[in-house]
């Protein structure tokens, strides 16, 4: 009994530590983005990545995967890839999509680990069940895919929502893949031209 209590306390402590780290990363990320937006332009991100030379693809993938925890937009990062590797659009697309899927998966399970489902189940079960029913509905796939495709809302939010409501993982990740594939393809194949036009 004492061992179970100790294990439960340890698990709870780990959850709180992870929650604090997550909140810190999110506040730092969003705060930096609002205070120093020039840091997060495609040009500056590309310049930062050039420092790593041999490990550039690995760093690029890691940034794509971990970016979601800070709620920073993925658009500048994807376009930065096209600036770095203008002759390798398919590789940029593959790494960008891979990073986004990794990020989405981690956020999905991270929401579950932090106990968001249990919290909302206890405090607002009616809303939780309503959201889950909508996401599990056949149109739920289109909702998630559309959210992932729409460039002006962070995909990470729908990942937290899906994890919190325990939406079927494969349905969720397939919808994310479909939406992001279309969006990232537009960025990869037309992003540089758009950037030149804006300049």
mmCIF file of N, CA and C in Angstrom, residues 35-132:
data_model
loop_
_atom_site.group_PDB
_atom_site.id
_atom_site.type_symbol
_atom_site.label_atom_id
_atom_site.label_comp_id
_atom_site.label_asym_id
_atom_site.label_seq_id
_atom_site.Cartn_x
_atom_site.Cartn_y
_atom_site.Cartn_z
ATOM 1 N N UNK A 35 7.705 39.551 -28.646
ATOM 2 C CA UNK A 35 8.653 40.626 -28.356
ATOM 3 C C UNK A 35 9.724 40.788 -29.429
ATOM 4 N N UNK A 36 10.167 39.655 -29.983
ATOM 5 C CA UNK A 36 11.249 39.685 -30.972
ATOM 6 C C UNK A 36 10.855 38.899 -32.227
ATOM 7 N N UNK A 37 9.850 39.353 -32.944
ATOM 8 C CA UNK A 37 9.369 38.594 -34.114
ATOM 9 C C UNK A 37 10.427 38.404 -35.194
ATOM 10 N N UNK A 38 11.415 39.324 -35.252
ATOM 11 C CA UNK A 38 12.453 39.209 -36.281
ATOM 12 C C UNK A 38 13.337 37.981 -36.072
ATOM 13 N N UNK A 39 13.379 37.467 -34.842
ATOM 14 C CA UNK A 39 14.152 36.245 -34.588
ATOM 15 C C UNK A 39 13.576 35.055 -35.346
ATOM 16 N N UNK A 40 12.292 35.097 -35.607
ATOM 17 C CA UNK A 40 11.591 33.924 -36.129
ATOM 18 C C UNK A 40 11.233 34.034 -37.610
ATOM 19 N N UNK A 41 11.907 34.928 -38.315
ATOM 20 C CA UNK A 41 11.686 35.005 -39.760
ATOM 21 C C UNK A 41 12.391 33.831 -40.437
ATOM 22 N N UNK A 42 11.938 33.484 -41.627
ATOM 23 C CA UNK A 42 12.550 32.371 -42.366
ATOM 24 C C UNK A 42 14.031 32.626 -42.620
ATOM 25 N N UNK A 43 14.391 33.872 -42.933
ATOM 26 C CA UNK A 43 15.793 34.217 -43.201
ATOM 27 C C UNK A 43 16.671 33.987 -41.980
ATOM 28 N N UNK A 44 16.220 34.449 -40.814
ATOM 29 C CA UNK A 44 17.018 34.308 -39.599
ATOM 30 C C UNK A 44 17.111 32.857 -39.141
ATOM 31 N N UNK A 45 16.035 32.114 -39.319
ATOM 32 C CA UNK A 45 16.073 30.687 -38.970
ATOM 33 C C UNK A 45 17.051 29.954 -39.880
ATOM 34 N N UNK A 46 17.025 30.276 -41.171
ATOM 35 C CA UNK A 46 17.956 29.657 -42.123
ATOM 36 C C UNK A 46 19.394 29.997 -41.763
ATOM 37 N N UNK A 47 19.634 31.255 -41.380
ATOM 38 C CA UNK A 47 20.984 31.689 -40.992
ATOM 39 C C UNK A 47 21.450 30.937 -39.749
ATOM 40 N N UNK A 48 20.542 30.738 -38.797
ATOM 41 C CA UNK A 48 20.871 29.989 -37.580
ATOM 42 C C UNK A 48 21.229 28.541 -37.910
ATOM 43 N N UNK A 49 20.470 27.922 -38.778
ATOM 44 C CA UNK A 49 20.696 26.520 -39.128
ATOM 45 C C UNK A 49 22.004 26.316 -39.888
ATOM 46 N N UNK A 50 22.439 27.322 -40.633
ATOM 47 C CA UNK A 50 23.680 27.199 -41.412
ATOM 48 C C UNK A 50 24.902 26.981 -40.521
ATOM 49 N N UNK A 51 24.801 27.367 -39.253
ATOM 50 C CA UNK A 51 25.928 27.213 -38.329
ATOM 51 C C UNK A 51 26.261 25.748 -38.064
ATOM 52 N N UNK A 52 25.299 24.867 -38.280
ATOM 53 C CA UNK A 52 25.483 23.472 -37.883
ATOM 54 C C UNK A 52 26.050 22.586 -38.990
ATOM 55 N N UNK A 53 26.077 23.064 -40.199
ATOM 56 C CA UNK A 53 26.676 22.386 -41.346
ATOM 57 C C UNK A 53 26.355 20.890 -41.405
ATOM 58 N N UNK A 54 27.258 20.034 -40.895
ATOM 59 C CA UNK A 54 27.083 18.582 -41.015
ATOM 60 C C UNK A 54 25.837 18.038 -40.345
ATOM 61 N N UNK A 55 25.388 18.689 -39.278
ATOM 62 C CA UNK A 55 24.217 18.202 -38.528
ATOM 63 C C UNK A 55 22.952 18.972 -38.877
ATOM 64 N N UNK A 56 23.001 19.724 -39.967
ATOM 65 C CA UNK A 56 21.910 20.656 -40.263
ATOM 66 C C UNK A 56 20.550 19.963 -40.426
ATOM 67 N N UNK A 57 20.533 18.793 -41.095
ATOM 68 C CA UNK A 57 19.260 18.084 -41.291
ATOM 69 C C UNK A 57 18.716 17.569 -39.961
ATOM 70 N N UNK A 58 19.608 17.088 -39.096
ATOM 71 C CA UNK A 58 19.191 16.570 -37.792
ATOM 72 C C UNK A 58 18.626 17.698 -36.926
ATOM 73 N N UNK A 59 19.316 18.843 -36.927
ATOM 74 C CA UNK A 59 18.850 19.997 -36.154
ATOM 75 C C UNK A 59 17.520 20.505 -36.699
ATOM 76 N N UNK A 60 17.409 20.503 -38.013
ATOM 77 C CA UNK A 60 16.169 20.959 -38.661
ATOM 78 C C UNK A 60 14.991 20.066 -38.258
ATOM 79 N N UNK A 61 15.220 18.757 -38.251
ATOM 80 C CA UNK A 61 14.174 17.815 -37.838
ATOM 81 C C UNK A 61 13.823 18.012 -36.368
ATOM 82 N N UNK A 62 14.854 18.181 -35.521
ATOM 83 C CA UNK A 62 14.621 18.365 -34.086
ATOM 84 C C UNK A 62 13.818 19.637 -33.817
ATOM 85 N N UNK A 63 14.173 20.712 -34.521
ATOM 86 C CA UNK A 63 13.428 21.967 -34.351
ATOM 87 C C UNK A 63 11.981 21.813 -34.808
ATOM 88 N N UNK A 64 11.784 21.086 -35.904
ATOM 89 C CA UNK A 64 10.424 20.856 -36.415
ATOM 90 C C UNK A 64 9.598 20.044 -35.425
ATOM 91 N N UNK A 65 10.254 19.073 -34.769
ATOM 92 C CA UNK A 65 9.546 18.190 -33.842
ATOM 93 C C UNK A 65 9.243 18.866 -32.508
ATOM 94 N N UNK A 66 10.191 19.667 -32.001
ATOM 95 C CA UNK A 66 10.034 20.261 -30.671
ATOM 96 C C UNK A 66 9.300 21.599 -30.690
ATOM 97 N N UNK A 67 9.208 22.202 -31.863
ATOM 98 C CA UNK A 67 8.560 23.502 -32.001
ATOM 99 C C UNK A 67 7.143 23.519 -31.431
ATOM 100 N N UNK A 68 6.419 22.412 -31.588
ATOM 101 C CA UNK A 68 5.021 22.360 -31.176
ATOM 102 C C UNK A 68 4.780 22.638 -29.707
ATOM 103 N N UNK A 69 5.757 22.304 -28.852
ATOM 104 C CA UNK A 69 5.565 22.514 -27.419
ATOM 105 C C UNK A 69 5.557 23.996 -27.051
ATOM 106 N N UNK A 70 6.079 24.840 -27.937
ATOM 107 C CA UNK A 70 6.117 26.275 -27.663
ATOM 108 C C UNK A 70 4.996 27.025 -28.375
ATOM 109 N N UNK A 71 4.195 26.299 -29.177
ATOM 110 C CA UNK A 71 3.096 26.888 -29.949
ATOM 111 C C UNK A 71 3.575 27.899 -30.999
ATOM 112 N N UNK A 72 4.857 27.827 -31.363
ATOM 113 C CA UNK A 72 5.370 28.709 -32.416
ATOM 114 C C UNK A 72 4.896 28.206 -33.772
ATOM 115 N N UNK A 73 4.651 29.098 -34.728
ATOM 116 C CA UNK A 73 4.180 28.668 -36.053
ATOM 117 C C UNK A 73 5.251 27.898 -36.810
ATOM 118 N N UNK A 74 4.827 26.948 -37.610
ATOM 119 C CA UNK A 74 5.771 26.129 -38.381
ATOM 120 C C UNK A 74 6.137 26.766 -39.719
ATOM 121 N N UNK A 75 5.338 27.734 -40.165
ATOM 122 C CA UNK A 75 5.539 28.332 -41.492
ATOM 123 C C UNK A 75 6.960 28.844 -41.735
ATOM 124 N N UNK A 76 7.538 29.695 -40.845
ATOM 125 C CA UNK A 76 8.892 30.196 -41.098
ATOM 126 C C UNK A 76 9.931 29.081 -41.162
ATOM 127 N N UNK A 77 9.722 28.037 -40.365
ATOM 128 C CA UNK A 77 10.671 26.925 -40.338
ATOM 129 C C UNK A 77 10.647 26.151 -41.650
ATOM 130 N N UNK A 78 9.470 25.920 -42.175
ATOM 131 C CA UNK A 78 9.350 25.201 -43.452
ATOM 132 C C UNK A 78 9.966 26.023 -44.583
ATOM 133 N N UNK A 79 9.652 27.315 -44.612
ATOM 134 C CA UNK A 79 10.203 28.176 -45.666
ATOM 135 C C UNK A 79 11.717 28.308 -45.519
ATOM 136 N N UNK A 80 12.213 28.313 -44.270
ATOM 137 C CA UNK A 80 13.665 28.348 -44.048
ATOM 138 C C UNK A 80 14.331 27.149 -44.709
ATOM 139 N N UNK A 81 13.667 26.005 -44.649
ATOM 140 C CA UNK A 81 14.199 24.803 -45.301
ATOM 141 C C UNK A 81 14.315 24.978 -46.803
ATOM 142 N N UNK A 82 13.347 25.662 -47.392
ATOM 143 C CA UNK A 82 13.399 25.882 -48.848
ATOM 144 C C UNK A 82 14.510 26.857 -49.217
ATOM 145 N N UNK A 83 14.830 27.784 -48.304
ATOM 146 C CA UNK A 83 15.929 28.724 -48.552
ATOM 147 C C UNK A 83 17.279 28.021 -48.444
ATOM 148 N N UNK A 84 17.368 27.078 -47.512
ATOM 149 C CA UNK A 84 18.618 26.340 -47.310
ATOM 150 C C UNK A 84 18.860 25.318 -48.405
ATOM 151 N N UNK A 85 17.797 24.671 -48.844
ATOM 152 C CA UNK A 85 17.926 23.578 -49.816
ATOM 153 C C UNK A 85 16.974 23.789 -50.995
ATOM 154 N N UNK A 86 17.215 24.825 -51.796
ATOM 155 C CA UNK A 86 16.304 25.114 -52.916
ATOM 156 C C UNK A 86 16.251 24.011 -53.965
ATOM 157 N N UNK A 87 17.303 23.179 -54.012
ATOM 158 C CA UNK A 87 17.347 22.100 -55.007
ATOM 159 C C UNK A 87 16.847 20.764 -54.461
ATOM 160 N N UNK A 88 16.386 20.764 -53.189
ATOM 161 C CA UNK A 88 15.926 19.515 -52.573
ATOM 162 C C UNK A 88 14.532 19.697 -51.958
ATOM 163 N N UNK A 89 13.558 20.106 -52.746
ATOM 164 C CA UNK A 89 12.225 20.374 -52.189
ATOM 165 C C UNK A 89 11.562 19.147 -51.567
ATOM 166 N N UNK A 90 11.763 17.977 -52.173
ATOM 167 C CA UNK A 90 11.126 16.768 -51.629
ATOM 168 C C UNK A 90 11.725 16.391 -50.279
ATOM 169 N N UNK A 91 13.036 16.590 -50.131
ATOM 170 C CA UNK A 91 13.685 16.299 -48.849
ATOM 171 C C UNK A 91 13.191 17.264 -47.777
ATOM 172 N N UNK A 92 13.075 18.540 -48.132
ATOM 173 C CA UNK A 92 12.557 19.541 -47.188
ATOM 174 C C UNK A 92 11.127 19.191 -46.786
ATOM 175 N N UNK A 93 10.324 18.796 -47.759
ATOM 176 C CA UNK A 93 8.932 18.425 -47.486
ATOM 177 C C UNK A 93 8.867 17.208 -46.569
ATOM 178 N N UNK A 94 9.691 16.199 -46.849
ATOM 179 C CA UNK A 94 9.685 14.967 -46.048
ATOM 180 C C UNK A 94 10.106 15.241 -44.606
ATOM 181 N N UNK A 95 11.171 16.024 -44.426
ATOM 182 C CA UNK A 95 11.653 16.328 -43.073
ATOM 183 C C UNK A 95 10.652 17.212 -42.330
ATOM 184 N N UNK A 96 10.073 18.173 -43.032
ATOM 185 C CA UNK A 96 9.080 19.057 -42.404
ATOM 186 C C UNK A 96 7.858 18.270 -41.937
ATOM 187 N N UNK A 97 7.339 17.415 -42.818
ATOM 188 C CA UNK A 97 6.178 16.592 -42.463
ATOM 189 C C UNK A 97 6.537 15.620 -41.344
ATOM 190 N N UNK A 98 7.721 15.014 -41.440
ATOM 191 C CA UNK A 98 8.161 14.089 -40.389
ATOM 192 C C UNK A 98 8.238 14.778 -39.040
ATOM 193 N N UNK A 99 8.796 15.998 -39.016
ATOM 194 C CA UNK A 99 8.890 16.749 -37.772
ATOM 195 C C UNK A 99 7.527 17.112 -37.217
ATOM 196 N N UNK A 100 6.622 17.511 -38.094
ATOM 197 C CA UNK A 100 5.265 17.875 -37.663
ATOM 198 C C UNK A 100 4.521 16.663 -37.105
ATOM 199 N N UNK A 101 4.671 15.510 -37.752
ATOM 200 C CA UNK A 101 4.001 14.295 -37.267
ATOM 201 C C UNK A 101 4.579 13.853 -35.922
ATOM 202 N N UNK A 102 5.900 13.982 -35.771
ATOM 203 C CA UNK A 102 6.529 13.664 -34.480
ATOM 204 C C UNK A 102 6.018 14.610 -33.402
ATOM 205 N N UNK A 103 5.993 15.895 -33.724
ATOM 206 C CA UNK A 103 5.515 16.904 -32.783
ATOM 207 C C UNK A 103 4.061 16.648 -32.396
ATOM 208 N N UNK A 104 3.223 16.365 -33.384
ATOM 209 C CA UNK A 104 1.796 16.117 -33.134
ATOM 210 C C UNK A 104 1.591 14.883 -32.262
ATOM 211 N N UNK A 105 2.382 13.842 -32.527
ATOM 212 C CA UNK A 105 2.286 12.609 -31.741
ATOM 213 C C UNK A 105 2.696 12.849 -30.299
ATOM 214 N N UNK A 106 3.805 13.575 -30.102
ATOM 215 C CA UNK A 106 4.280 13.855 -28.743
ATOM 216 C C UNK A 106 3.259 14.683 -27.972
ATOM 217 N N UNK A 107 2.685 15.687 -28.634
ATOM 218 C CA UNK A 107 1.688 16.527 -27.972
ATOM 219 C C UNK A 107 0.443 15.709 -27.619
ATOM 220 N N UNK A 108 0.026 14.849 -28.531
ATOM 221 C CA UNK A 108 -1.152 13.996 -28.316
ATOM 222 C C UNK A 108 -0.976 13.159 -27.043
ATOM 223 N N UNK A 109 0.167 12.478 -26.934
ATOM 224 C CA UNK A 109 0.394 11.617 -25.774
ATOM 225 C C UNK A 109 0.792 12.419 -24.534
ATOM 226 N N UNK A 110 1.412 13.577 -24.746
ATOM 227 C CA UNK A 110 1.790 14.434 -23.627
ATOM 228 C C UNK A 110 0.544 14.932 -22.910
ATOM 229 N N UNK A 111 -0.489 15.263 -23.680
ATOM 230 C CA UNK A 111 -1.761 15.707 -23.096
ATOM 231 C C UNK A 111 -2.345 14.624 -22.196
ATOM 232 N N UNK A 112 -2.232 13.386 -22.673
ATOM 233 C CA UNK A 112 -2.742 12.252 -21.893
ATOM 234 C C UNK A 112 -1.902 12.044 -20.640
ATOM 235 N N UNK A 113 -0.570 12.143 -20.793
ATOM 236 C CA UNK A 113 0.334 11.944 -19.656
ATOM 237 C C UNK A 113 0.088 12.972 -18.557
ATOM 238 N N UNK A 114 -0.159 14.214 -18.960
ATOM 239 C CA UNK A 114 -0.381 15.269 -17.972
ATOM 240 C C UNK A 114 -1.753 15.182 -17.310
ATOM 241 N N UNK A 115 -2.590 14.286 -17.813
ATOM 242 C CA UNK A 115 -3.883 14.074 -17.180
ATOM 243 C C UNK A 115 -4.942 15.089 -17.557
ATOM 244 N N UNK A 116 -4.775 15.718 -18.737
ATOM 245 C CA UNK A 116 -5.776 16.695 -19.171
ATOM 246 C C UNK A 116 -7.152 16.048 -19.308
ATOM 247 N N UNK A 117 -7.175 14.791 -19.801
ATOM 248 C CA UNK A 117 -8.456 14.100 -19.988
ATOM 249 C C UNK A 117 -9.167 13.922 -18.649
ATOM 250 N N UNK A 118 -8.420 13.446 -17.648
ATOM 251 C CA UNK A 118 -9.021 13.216 -16.333
ATOM 252 C C UNK A 118 -9.515 14.528 -15.724
ATOM 253 N N UNK A 119 -8.717 15.583 -15.922
ATOM 254 C CA UNK A 119 -9.091 16.886 -15.354
ATOM 255 C C UNK A 119 -10.420 17.373 -15.933
ATOM 256 N N UNK A 120 -10.527 17.381 -17.262
ATOM 257 C CA UNK A 120 -11.757 17.872 -17.899
ATOM 258 C C UNK A 120 -12.920 16.896 -17.720
ATOM 259 N N UNK A 121 -12.593 15.604 -17.580
ATOM 260 C CA UNK A 121 -13.631 14.604 -17.324
ATOM 261 C C UNK A 121 -14.265 14.861 -15.958
ATOM 262 N N UNK A 122 -13.431 15.276 -14.997
ATOM 263 C CA UNK A 122 -13.925 15.559 -13.647
ATOM 264 C C UNK A 122 -14.635 16.911 -13.561
ATOM 265 N N UNK A 123 -14.098 17.914 -14.269
ATOM 266 C CA UNK A 123 -14.609 19.275 -14.125
ATOM 267 C C UNK A 123 -15.679 19.659 -15.153
ATOM 268 N N UNK A 124 -15.610 19.050 -16.337
ATOM 269 C CA UNK A 124 -16.611 19.379 -17.365
ATOM 270 C C UNK A 124 -16.827 18.171 -18.277
ATOM 271 N N UNK A 125 -17.393 17.101 -17.716
ATOM 272 C CA UNK A 125 -17.557 15.868 -18.499
ATOM 273 C C UNK A 125 -18.459 16.033 -19.717
ATOM 274 N N UNK A 126 -19.472 16.888 -19.601
ATOM 275 C CA UNK A 126 -20.411 17.072 -20.715
ATOM 276 C C UNK A 126 -19.694 17.642 -21.943
ATOM 277 N N UNK A 127 -18.862 18.672 -21.718
ATOM 278 C CA UNK A 127 -18.110 19.278 -22.819
ATOM 279 C C UNK A 127 -17.101 18.287 -23.396
ATOM 280 N N UNK A 128 -16.444 17.525 -22.517
ATOM 281 C CA UNK A 128 -15.456 16.538 -22.963
ATOM 282 C C UNK A 128 -16.092 15.499 -23.870
ATOM 283 N N UNK A 129 -17.239 14.974 -23.459
ATOM 284 C CA UNK A 129 -17.930 13.953 -24.251
ATOM 285 C C UNK A 129 -18.447 14.532 -25.574
ATOM 286 N N UNK A 130 -18.894 15.792 -25.531
ATOM 287 C CA UNK A 130 -19.397 16.435 -26.742
ATOM 288 C C UNK A 130 -18.271 16.626 -27.764
ATOM 289 N N UNK A 131 -17.104 17.084 -27.283
ATOM 290 C CA UNK A 131 -15.951 17.281 -28.171
ATOM 291 C C UNK A 131 -15.456 15.959 -28.735
ATOM 292 N N UNK A 132 -15.420 14.937 -27.873
ATOM 293 C CA UNK A 132 -14.965 13.621 -28.325
ATOM 294 C C UNK A 132 -15.906 13.071 -29.394
#
